[in-house]
CSV table of C-alpha atoms and ligand atoms in Angstrom, one decimal:
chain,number,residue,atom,x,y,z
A,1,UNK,CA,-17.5,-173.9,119.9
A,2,UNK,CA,-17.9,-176.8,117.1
A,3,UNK,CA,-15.4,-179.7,117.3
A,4,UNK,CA,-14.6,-181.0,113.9
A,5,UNK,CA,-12.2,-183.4,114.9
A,6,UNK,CA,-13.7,-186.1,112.6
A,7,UNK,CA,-13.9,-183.8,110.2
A,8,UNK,CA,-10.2,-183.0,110.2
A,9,UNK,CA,-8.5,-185.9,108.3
A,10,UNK,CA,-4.8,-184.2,108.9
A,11,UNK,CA,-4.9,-186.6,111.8
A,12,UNK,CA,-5.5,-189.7,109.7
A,13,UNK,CA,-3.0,-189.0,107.5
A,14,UNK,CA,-0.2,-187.9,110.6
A,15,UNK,CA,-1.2,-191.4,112.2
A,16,UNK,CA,-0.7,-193.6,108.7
A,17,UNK,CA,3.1,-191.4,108.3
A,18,UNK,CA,4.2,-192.3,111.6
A,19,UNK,CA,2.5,-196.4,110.7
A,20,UNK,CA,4.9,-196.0,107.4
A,21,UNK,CA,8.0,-194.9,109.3
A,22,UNK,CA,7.5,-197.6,112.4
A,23,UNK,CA,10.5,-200.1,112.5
A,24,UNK,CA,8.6,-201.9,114.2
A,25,UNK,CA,5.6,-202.5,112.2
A,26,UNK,CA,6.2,-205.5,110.2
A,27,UNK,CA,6.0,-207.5,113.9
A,28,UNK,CA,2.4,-207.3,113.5
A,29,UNK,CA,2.2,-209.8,110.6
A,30,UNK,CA,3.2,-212.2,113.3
A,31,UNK,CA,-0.6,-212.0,115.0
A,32,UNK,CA,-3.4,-213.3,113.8
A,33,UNK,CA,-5.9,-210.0,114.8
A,34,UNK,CA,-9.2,-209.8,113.2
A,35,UNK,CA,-9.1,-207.6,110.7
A,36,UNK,CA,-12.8,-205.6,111.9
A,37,UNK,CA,-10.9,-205.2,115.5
A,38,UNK,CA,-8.4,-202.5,117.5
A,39,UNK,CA,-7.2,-204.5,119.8
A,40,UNK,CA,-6.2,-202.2,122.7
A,41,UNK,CA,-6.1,-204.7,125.2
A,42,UNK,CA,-3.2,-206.8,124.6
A,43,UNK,CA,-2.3,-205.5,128.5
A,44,UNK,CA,-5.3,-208.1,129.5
A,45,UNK,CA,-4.9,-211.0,127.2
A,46,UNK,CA,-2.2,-210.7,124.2
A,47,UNK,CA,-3.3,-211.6,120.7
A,48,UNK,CA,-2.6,-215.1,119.1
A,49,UNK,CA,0.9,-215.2,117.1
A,50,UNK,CA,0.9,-217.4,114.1
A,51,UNK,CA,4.2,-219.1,116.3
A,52,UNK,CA,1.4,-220.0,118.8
A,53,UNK,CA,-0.8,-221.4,116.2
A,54,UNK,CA,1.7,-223.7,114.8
A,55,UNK,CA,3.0,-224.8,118.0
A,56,UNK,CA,-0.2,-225.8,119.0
A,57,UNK,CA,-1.3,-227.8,116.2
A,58,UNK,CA,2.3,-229.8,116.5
A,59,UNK,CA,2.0,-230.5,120.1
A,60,UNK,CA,-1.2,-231.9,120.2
A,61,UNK,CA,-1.5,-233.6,116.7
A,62,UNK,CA,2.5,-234.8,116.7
A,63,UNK,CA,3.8,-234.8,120.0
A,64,UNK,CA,0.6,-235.8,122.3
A,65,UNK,CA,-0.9,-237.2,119.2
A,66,UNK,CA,1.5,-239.6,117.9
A,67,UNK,CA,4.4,-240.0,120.6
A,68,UNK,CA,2.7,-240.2,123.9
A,69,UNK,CA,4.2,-240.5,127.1
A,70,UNK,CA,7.4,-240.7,125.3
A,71,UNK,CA,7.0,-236.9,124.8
A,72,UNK,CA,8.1,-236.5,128.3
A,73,UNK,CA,11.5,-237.2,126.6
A,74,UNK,CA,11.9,-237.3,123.4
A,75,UNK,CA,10.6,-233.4,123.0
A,76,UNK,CA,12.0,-233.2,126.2
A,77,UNK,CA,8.7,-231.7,127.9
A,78,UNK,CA,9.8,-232.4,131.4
A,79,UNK,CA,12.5,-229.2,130.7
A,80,UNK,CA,10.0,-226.8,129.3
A,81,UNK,CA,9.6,-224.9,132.0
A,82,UNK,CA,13.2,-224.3,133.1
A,83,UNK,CA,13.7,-223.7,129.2
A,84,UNK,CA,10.8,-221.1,128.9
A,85,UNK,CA,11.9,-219.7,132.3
A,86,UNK,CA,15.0,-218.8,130.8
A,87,UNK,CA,13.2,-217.4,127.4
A,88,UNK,CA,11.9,-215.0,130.2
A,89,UNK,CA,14.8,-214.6,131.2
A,90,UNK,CA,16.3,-212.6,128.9
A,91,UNK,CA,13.1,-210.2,128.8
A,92,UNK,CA,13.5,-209.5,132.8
A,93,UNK,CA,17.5,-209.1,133.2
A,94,UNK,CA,17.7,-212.0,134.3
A,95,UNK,CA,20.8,-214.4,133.7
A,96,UNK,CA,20.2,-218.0,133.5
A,97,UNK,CA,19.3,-220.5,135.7
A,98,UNK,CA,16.7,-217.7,138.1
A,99,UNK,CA,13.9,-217.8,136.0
A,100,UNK,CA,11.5,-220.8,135.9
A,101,UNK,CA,7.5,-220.9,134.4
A,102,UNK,CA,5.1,-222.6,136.3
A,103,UNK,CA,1.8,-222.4,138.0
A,104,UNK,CA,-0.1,-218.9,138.1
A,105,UNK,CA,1.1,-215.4,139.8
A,106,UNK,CA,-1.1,-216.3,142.7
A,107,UNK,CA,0.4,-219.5,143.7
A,108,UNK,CA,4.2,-218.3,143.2
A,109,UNK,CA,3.4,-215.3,145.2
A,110,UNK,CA,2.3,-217.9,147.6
A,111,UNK,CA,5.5,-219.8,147.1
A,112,UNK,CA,7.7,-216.8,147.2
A,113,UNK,CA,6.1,-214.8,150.5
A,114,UNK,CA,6.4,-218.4,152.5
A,115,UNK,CA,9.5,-218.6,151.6
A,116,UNK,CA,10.5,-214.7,152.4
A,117,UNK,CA,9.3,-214.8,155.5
A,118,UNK,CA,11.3,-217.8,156.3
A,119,UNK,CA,14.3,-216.7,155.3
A,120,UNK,CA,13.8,-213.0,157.3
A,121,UNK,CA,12.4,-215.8,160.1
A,122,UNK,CA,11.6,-213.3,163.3
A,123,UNK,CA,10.5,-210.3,161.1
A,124,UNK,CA,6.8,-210.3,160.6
A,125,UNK,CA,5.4,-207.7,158.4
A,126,UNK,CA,4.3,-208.2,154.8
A,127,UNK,CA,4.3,-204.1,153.4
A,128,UNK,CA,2.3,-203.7,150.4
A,129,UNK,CA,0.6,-200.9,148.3
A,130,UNK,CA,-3.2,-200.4,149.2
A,131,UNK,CA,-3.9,-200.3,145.6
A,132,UNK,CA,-1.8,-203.3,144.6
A,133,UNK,CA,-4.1,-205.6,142.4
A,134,UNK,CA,-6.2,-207.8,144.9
A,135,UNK,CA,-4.8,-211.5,144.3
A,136,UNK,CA,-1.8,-210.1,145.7
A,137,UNK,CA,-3.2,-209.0,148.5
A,138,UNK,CA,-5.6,-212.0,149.2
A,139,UNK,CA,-2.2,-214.0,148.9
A,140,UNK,CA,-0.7,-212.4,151.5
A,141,UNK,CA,-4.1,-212.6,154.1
A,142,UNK,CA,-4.0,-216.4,152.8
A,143,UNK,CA,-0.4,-216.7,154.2
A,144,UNK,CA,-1.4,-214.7,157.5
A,145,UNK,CA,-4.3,-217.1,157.8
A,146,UNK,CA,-2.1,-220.1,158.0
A,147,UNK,CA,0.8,-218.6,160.3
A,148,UNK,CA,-1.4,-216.7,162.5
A,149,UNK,CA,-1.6,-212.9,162.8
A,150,UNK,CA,1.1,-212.6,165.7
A,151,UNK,CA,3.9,-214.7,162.9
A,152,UNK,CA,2.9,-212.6,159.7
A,153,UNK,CA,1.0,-209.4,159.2
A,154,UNK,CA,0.0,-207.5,155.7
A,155,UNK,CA,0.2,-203.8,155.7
A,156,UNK,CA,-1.2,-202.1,153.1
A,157,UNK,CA,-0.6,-198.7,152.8
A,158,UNK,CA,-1.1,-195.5,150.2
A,159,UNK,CA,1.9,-195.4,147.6
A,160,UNK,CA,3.5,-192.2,148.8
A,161,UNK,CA,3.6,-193.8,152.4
A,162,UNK,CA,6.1,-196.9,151.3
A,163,UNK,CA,9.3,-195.3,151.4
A,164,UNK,CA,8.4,-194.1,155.2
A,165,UNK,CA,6.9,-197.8,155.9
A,166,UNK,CA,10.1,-199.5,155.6
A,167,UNK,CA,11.3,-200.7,159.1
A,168,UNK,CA,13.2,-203.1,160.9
A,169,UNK,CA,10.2,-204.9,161.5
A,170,UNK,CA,9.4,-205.5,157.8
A,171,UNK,CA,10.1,-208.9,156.4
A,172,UNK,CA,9.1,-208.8,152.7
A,173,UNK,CA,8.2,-205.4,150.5
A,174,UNK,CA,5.7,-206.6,147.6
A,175,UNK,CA,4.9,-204.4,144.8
A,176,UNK,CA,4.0,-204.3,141.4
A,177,UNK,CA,5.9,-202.4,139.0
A,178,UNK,CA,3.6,-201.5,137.1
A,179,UNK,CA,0.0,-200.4,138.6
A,180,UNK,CA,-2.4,-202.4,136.7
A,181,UNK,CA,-4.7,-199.5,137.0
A,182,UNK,CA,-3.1,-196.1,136.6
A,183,UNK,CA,-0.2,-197.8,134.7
A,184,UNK,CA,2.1,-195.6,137.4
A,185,UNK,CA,6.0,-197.4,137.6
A,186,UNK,CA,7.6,-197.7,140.5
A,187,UNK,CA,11.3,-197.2,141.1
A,188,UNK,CA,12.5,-200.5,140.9
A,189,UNK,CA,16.2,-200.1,142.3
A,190,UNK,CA,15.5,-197.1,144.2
A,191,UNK,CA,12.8,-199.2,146.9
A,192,UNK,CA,14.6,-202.5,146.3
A,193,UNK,CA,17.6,-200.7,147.7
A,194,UNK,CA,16.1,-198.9,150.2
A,195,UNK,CA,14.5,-202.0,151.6
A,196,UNK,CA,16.9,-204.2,151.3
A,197,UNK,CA,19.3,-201.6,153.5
A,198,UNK,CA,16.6,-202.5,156.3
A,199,UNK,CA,17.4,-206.3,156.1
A,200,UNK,CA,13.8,-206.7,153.7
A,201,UNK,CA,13.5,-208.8,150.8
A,202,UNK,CA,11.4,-207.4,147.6
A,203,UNK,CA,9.1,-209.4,145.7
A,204,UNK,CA,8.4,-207.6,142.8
A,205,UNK,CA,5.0,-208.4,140.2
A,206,UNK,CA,5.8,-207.6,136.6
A,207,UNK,CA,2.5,-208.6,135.4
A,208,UNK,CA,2.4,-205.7,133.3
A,209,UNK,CA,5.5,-204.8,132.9
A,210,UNK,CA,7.4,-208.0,131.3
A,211,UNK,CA,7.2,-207.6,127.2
A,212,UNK,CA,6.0,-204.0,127.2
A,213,UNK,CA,9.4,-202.1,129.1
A,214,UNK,CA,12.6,-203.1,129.5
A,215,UNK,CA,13.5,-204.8,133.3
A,216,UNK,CA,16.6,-205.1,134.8
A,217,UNK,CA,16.4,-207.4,137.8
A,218,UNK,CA,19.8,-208.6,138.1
A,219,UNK,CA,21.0,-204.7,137.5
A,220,UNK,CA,18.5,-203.9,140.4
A,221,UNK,CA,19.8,-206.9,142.6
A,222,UNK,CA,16.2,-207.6,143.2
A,223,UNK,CA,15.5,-210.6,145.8
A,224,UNK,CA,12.2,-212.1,143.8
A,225,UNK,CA,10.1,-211.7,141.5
A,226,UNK,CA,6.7,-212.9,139.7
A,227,UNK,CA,5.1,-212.1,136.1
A,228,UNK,CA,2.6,-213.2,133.8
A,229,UNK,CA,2.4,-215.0,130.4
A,230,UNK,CA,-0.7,-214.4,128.8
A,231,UNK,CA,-0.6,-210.5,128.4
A,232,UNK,CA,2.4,-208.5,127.1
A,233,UNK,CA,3.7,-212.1,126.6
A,234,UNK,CA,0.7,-213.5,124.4
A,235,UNK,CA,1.1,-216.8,125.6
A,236,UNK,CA,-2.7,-217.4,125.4
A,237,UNK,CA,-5.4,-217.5,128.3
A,238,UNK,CA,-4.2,-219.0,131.7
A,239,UNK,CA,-0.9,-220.4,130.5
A,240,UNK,CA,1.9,-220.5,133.2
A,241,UNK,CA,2.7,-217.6,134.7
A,242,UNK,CA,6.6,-217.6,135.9
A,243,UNK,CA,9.1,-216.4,138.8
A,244,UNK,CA,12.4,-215.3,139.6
A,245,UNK,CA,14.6,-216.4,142.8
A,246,UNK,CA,18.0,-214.6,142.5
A,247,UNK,CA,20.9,-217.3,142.5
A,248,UNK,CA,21.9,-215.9,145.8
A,249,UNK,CA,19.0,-216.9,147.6
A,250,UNK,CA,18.7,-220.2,146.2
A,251,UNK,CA,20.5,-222.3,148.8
A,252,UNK,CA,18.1,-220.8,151.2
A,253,UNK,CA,15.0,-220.8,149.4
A,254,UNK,CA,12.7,-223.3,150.4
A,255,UNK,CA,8.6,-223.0,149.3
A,256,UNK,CA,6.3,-224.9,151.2
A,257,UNK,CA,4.5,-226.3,148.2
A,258,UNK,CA,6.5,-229.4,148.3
A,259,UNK,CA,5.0,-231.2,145.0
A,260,UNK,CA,6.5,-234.2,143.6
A,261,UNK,CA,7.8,-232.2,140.6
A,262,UNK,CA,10.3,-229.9,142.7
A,263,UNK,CA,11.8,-233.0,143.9
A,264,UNK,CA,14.9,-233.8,143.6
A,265,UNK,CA,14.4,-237.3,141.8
A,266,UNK,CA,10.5,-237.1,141.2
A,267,UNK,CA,11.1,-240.9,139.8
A,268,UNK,CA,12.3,-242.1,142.5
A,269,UNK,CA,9.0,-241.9,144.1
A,270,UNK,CA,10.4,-241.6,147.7
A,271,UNK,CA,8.2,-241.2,150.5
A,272,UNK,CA,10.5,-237.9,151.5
A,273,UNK,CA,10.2,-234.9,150.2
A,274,UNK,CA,13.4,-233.5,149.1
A,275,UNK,CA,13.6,-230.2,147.1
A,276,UNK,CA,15.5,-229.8,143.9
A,277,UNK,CA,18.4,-227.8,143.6
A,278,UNK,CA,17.9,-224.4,141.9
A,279,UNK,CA,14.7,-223.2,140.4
A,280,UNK,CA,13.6,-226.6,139.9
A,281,UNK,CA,12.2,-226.8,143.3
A,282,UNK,CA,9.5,-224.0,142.2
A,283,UNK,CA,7.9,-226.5,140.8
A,284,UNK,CA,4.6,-228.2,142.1
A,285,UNK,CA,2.7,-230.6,140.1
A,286,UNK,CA,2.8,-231.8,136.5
A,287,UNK,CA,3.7,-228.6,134.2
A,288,UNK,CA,0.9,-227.5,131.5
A,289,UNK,CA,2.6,-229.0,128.6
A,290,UNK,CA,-0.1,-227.7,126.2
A,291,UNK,CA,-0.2,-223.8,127.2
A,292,UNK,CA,3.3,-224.0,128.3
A,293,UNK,CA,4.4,-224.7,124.5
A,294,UNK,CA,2.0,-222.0,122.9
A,295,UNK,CA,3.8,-219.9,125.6
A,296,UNK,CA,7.2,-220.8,124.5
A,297,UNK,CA,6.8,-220.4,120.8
A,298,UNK,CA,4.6,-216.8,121.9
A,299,UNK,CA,7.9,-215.7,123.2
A,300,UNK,CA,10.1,-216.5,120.0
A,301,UNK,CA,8.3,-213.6,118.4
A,302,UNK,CA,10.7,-211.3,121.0
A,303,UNK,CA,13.6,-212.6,119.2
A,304,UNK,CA,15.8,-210.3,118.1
A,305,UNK,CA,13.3,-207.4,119.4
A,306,UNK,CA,14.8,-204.5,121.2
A,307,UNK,CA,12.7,-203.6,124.4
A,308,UNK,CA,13.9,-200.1,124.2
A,309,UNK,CA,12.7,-199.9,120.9
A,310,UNK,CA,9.6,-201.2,122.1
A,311,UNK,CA,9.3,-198.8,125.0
A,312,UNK,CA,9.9,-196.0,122.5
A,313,UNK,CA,7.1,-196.9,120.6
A,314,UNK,CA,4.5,-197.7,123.3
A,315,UNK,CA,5.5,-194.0,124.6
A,316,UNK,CA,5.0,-192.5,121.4
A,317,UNK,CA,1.8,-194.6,120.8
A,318,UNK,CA,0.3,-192.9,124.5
A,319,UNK,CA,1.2,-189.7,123.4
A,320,UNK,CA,-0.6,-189.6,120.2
A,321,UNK,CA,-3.2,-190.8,122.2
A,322,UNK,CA,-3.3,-188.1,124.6
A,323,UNK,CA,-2.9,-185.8,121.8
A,324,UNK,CA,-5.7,-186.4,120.2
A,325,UNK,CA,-7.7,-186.6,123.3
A,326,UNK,CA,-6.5,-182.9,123.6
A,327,UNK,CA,-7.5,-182.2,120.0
A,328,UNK,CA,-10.9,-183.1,120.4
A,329,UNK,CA,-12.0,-181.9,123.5
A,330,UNK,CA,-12.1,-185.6,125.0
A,331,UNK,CA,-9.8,-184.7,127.8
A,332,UNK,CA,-12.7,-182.7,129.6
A,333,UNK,CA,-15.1,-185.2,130.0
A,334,UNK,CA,-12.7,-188.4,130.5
A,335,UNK,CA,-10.5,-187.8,133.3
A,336,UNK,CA,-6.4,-189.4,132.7
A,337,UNK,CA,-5.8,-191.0,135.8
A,338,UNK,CA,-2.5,-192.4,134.5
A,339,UNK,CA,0.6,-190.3,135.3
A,340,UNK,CA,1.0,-187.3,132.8
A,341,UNK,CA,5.0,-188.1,132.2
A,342,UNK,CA,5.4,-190.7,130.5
A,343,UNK,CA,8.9,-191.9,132.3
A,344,UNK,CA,6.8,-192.9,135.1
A,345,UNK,CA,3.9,-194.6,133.1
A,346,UNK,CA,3.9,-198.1,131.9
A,347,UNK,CA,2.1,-199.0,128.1
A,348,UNK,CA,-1.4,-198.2,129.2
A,349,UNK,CA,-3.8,-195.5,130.0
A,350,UNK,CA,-6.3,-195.2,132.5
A,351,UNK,CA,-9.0,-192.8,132.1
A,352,UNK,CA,-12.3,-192.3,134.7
A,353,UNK,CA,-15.8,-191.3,133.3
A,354,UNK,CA,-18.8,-192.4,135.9
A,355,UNK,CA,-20.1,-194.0,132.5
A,356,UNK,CA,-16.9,-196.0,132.1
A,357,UNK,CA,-17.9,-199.3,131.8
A,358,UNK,CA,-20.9,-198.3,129.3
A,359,UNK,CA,-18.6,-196.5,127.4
A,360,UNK,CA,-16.1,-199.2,126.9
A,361,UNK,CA,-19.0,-201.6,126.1
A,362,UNK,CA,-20.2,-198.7,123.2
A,363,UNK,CA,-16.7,-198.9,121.9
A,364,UNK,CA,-16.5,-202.7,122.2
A,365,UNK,CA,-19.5,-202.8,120.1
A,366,UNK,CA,-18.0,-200.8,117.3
A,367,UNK,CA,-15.2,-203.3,117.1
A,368,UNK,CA,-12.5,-200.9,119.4
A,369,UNK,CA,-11.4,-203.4,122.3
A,370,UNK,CA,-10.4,-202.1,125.5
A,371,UNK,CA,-11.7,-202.5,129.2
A,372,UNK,CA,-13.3,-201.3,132.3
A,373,UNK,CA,-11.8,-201.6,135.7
A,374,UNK,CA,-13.7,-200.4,138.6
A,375,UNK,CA,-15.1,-198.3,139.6
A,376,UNK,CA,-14.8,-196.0,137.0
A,377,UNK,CA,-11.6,-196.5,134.9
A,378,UNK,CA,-11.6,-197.1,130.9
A,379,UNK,CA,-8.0,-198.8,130.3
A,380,UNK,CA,-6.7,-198.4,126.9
A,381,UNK,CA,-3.7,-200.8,126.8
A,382,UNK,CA,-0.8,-200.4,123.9
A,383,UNK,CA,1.4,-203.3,122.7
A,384,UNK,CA,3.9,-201.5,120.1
A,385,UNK,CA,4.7,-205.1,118.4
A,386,UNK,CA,1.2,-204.9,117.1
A,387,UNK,CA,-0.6,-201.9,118.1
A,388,UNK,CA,-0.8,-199.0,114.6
A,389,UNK,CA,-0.5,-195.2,115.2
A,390,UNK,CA,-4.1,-195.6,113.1
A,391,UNK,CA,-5.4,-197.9,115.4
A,392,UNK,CA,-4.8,-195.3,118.1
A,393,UNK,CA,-6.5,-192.6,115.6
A,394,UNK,CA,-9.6,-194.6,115.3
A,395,UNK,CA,-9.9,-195.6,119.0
A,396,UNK,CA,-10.1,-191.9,119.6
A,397,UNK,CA,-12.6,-190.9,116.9
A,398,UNK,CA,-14.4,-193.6,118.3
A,399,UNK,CA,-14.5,-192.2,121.7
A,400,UNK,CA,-15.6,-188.9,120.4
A,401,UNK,CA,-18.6,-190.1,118.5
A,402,UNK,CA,-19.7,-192.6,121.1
A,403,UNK,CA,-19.3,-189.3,123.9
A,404,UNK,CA,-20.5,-186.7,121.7
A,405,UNK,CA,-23.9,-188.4,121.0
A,406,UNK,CA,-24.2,-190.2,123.8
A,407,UNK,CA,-24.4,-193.4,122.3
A,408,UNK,CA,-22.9,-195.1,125.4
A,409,UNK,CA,-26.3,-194.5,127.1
A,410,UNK,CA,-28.1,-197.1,125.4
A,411,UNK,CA,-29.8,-200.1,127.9
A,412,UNK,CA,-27.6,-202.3,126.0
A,413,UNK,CA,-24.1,-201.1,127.8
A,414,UNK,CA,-25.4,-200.7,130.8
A,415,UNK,CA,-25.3,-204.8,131.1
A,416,UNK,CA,-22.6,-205.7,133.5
A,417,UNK,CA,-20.9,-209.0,132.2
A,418,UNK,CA,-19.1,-211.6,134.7
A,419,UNK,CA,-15.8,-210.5,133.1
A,420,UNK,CA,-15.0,-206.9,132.7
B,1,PLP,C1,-3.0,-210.1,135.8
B,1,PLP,C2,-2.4,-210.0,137.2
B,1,PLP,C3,-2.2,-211.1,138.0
B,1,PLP,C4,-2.9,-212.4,137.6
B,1,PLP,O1,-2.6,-213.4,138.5
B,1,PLP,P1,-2.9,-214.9,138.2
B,1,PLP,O2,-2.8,-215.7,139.4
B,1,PLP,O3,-1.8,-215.4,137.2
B,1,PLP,O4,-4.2,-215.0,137.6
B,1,PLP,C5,-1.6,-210.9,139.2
B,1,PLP,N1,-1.1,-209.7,139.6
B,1,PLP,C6,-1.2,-208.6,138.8
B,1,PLP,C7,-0.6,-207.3,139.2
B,1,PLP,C8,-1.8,-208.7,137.5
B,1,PLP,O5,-2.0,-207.7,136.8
């Protein structure tokens, strides 16, 4: 049977009635996005705001420029990151004071398993998801490297087997909320209760859940937790990521990264270390003043934004999505590997093709940016403060030229780049 779904322009117009009744769509003023792009991909690296822009251009022409080292104080860098930690705060549940951004995921993870493990001292296991994105992992065989096997031991095992893998043995559950591949959620409360009725402290990763669904993690009396800044955050490539310590465990809480800046009087230069109070002693070494700032003024495009409102919209975005993959016969040759129900389903969708990664090169070329994750998954990411109903339309009709005429099997997208 023909498919005419290019032909059919009732999808067009559906896609630019639901753009015209969006609440949400003047937000998108606030990016600077080529105008010859879809940027479905915000999920790996968030567009630059104009804030960001701004902020930039002040930092380093005013503040580094003209005022020096007296920056440190007089635009009172040295608090950034407790400041922007509490920014983050308010995006994650989290009341003041637990929130803190330095460093990247990897090393906080680092921070926070040491110092889980220390705290459930005797308890050796580290339980994690087999599918849980690999610098988690490695983070955890890092730590089991230095204590030795018979002090710490990562477990990885299938999602449906986590609920059963919680025993008395397990020191510290670490998940990610949101699975970077399928997009799956995990009950937060429900395992963070579960677990922590066994005596095991959660960690949980909110890479890709922070600034694309609302978080609760004071609600869900979560132990600890880690997120990043430069994708639903747009805080620009490799700025700070950030973590959480519940004020409960922070008398306890000591990290082994004992840097100079989580001391308790960094300028008092004394030869012993002695942590800060609070999230202060998170810190490590000297704090990225110049991504840490675009990150800050990233964030103040949030203000006054309702994450459900949000979440409403990146649903309704997926669905159209999937509707038109329906539509126009799509869904039989790409696979959804994401969760059909969309309560379960972060802002993304993951799709597997064996041509994946040419295909996704096809649409790059054509201006539609998404990505490839392997082996075989096309990730279409959707970030409602920017993302159009019409952008989602001509992703798809796209898709259905690039697959219906097999322009994806061209020698140029079979070229495998460093970063996919
Ligand atoms: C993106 C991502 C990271 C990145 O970690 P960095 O150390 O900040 O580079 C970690 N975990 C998950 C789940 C991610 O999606």
């Amino acid at each position: 049977m023909p498919n005419d779904f290019t032909q059919n322009d009732d999808w067009l117009r559906y896609a630019k009635e639901y753009d015209a009744k969006d609440s949400l769509s003047s937000l998108r003023s606030e990016f600077d996005i080529p105008a010859d792009k879809i940027y479905l991909d915000g999920n790996s690296l968030g567009p630059l705001p104009k804030k960001a822009k701004i902020r930039a251009k002040e930092v380093i022409e005013e503040q580094w420029g003209k005022d020096l080292i007296s920056s440190w104080n007089r635009h009172d860098w040295i608090d950034l990151p407790t400041r922007v930690g509490d920014k983050i705060g308010k995006l994650i549940g989290a009341d003041k004071g637990q929130t803190i951004c330095c460093d990247s995921i990897s090393v906080n993870l680092f921070k926070l398993l040491s110092a889980a493990m220390k705290i459930n001292i005797g308890r050796k296991i580290i339980l994690t998801e087999k599918g849980n994105f690999p610098t988690d992992i490695y983070m955890a065989q890092g730590l089991q490297s230095v204590l030795g096997k018979s002090n710490c031991e990562l477990v990885c095992v299938d999602k449906d087997q986590i609920a059963s893998s919680l025993s008395e043995d397990v020191s510290v559950l670490m998940l990610t909320h949101v699975d970077f591949r399928s997009g799956a959620i995990h009950d937060m409360k429900r395992l963070t209760q579960l677990a922590q009725s066994k005596g095991i402290l959660v960690i949980w990763d909110l890479a890709h859940s922070v600034g694309a669904i609302p978080i609760h993690l004071d609600d869900c009396c979560v132990d600890f937790a880690v997120g990043c800044g430069y994708k639903y955050l747009n805080g620009g490539p490799g700025c700070p990521a950030f973590m959480y310590v519940a004020k409960r465990h922070q008398t306890q809480f000591q990290q082994p990264l004992f840097g100079w800046m989580g001391h308790k009087n960094a300028f008092a230069f004394s030869p012993q270390y002695e942590a800060a109070e609070g999230m202060a002693q998170c810190m490590t070494g000297t704090p990225a003043i110049l991504s840490m700032s675009v990150l800050d003024a990233a964030l103040d495009v949030f203000t006054g934004v309702d994450l459900l409102q949000v979440r409403q919209k990146s649903i309704a975005l997926s669905e159209f999505f999937l509707t038109l993959m329906k539509e126009s016969n799509l869904d039989k040759t790409l696979r959804l590997s994401s969760p059909l129900n969309s309560e379960v389903r972060g802002s993304q969708l993951a799709f597997s093709h064996p041509d994946a990664y040419a295909i996704c090169q096809a649409l790059i070329s054509k201006g539609v940016i998404c990505d490839f994750r392997a082996p075989d998954m096309l990730r279409v990411g959707f970030t409602p403060l920017y993302t159009r109903y019409e952008d989602v339309y001509r992703c798809v009709s796209c898709l259905f030229e690039i697959v219906q005429n097999r322009h994806y099997q061209l020698p140029q997208f079979q070229i495998q780049s460093k970063v996919t």
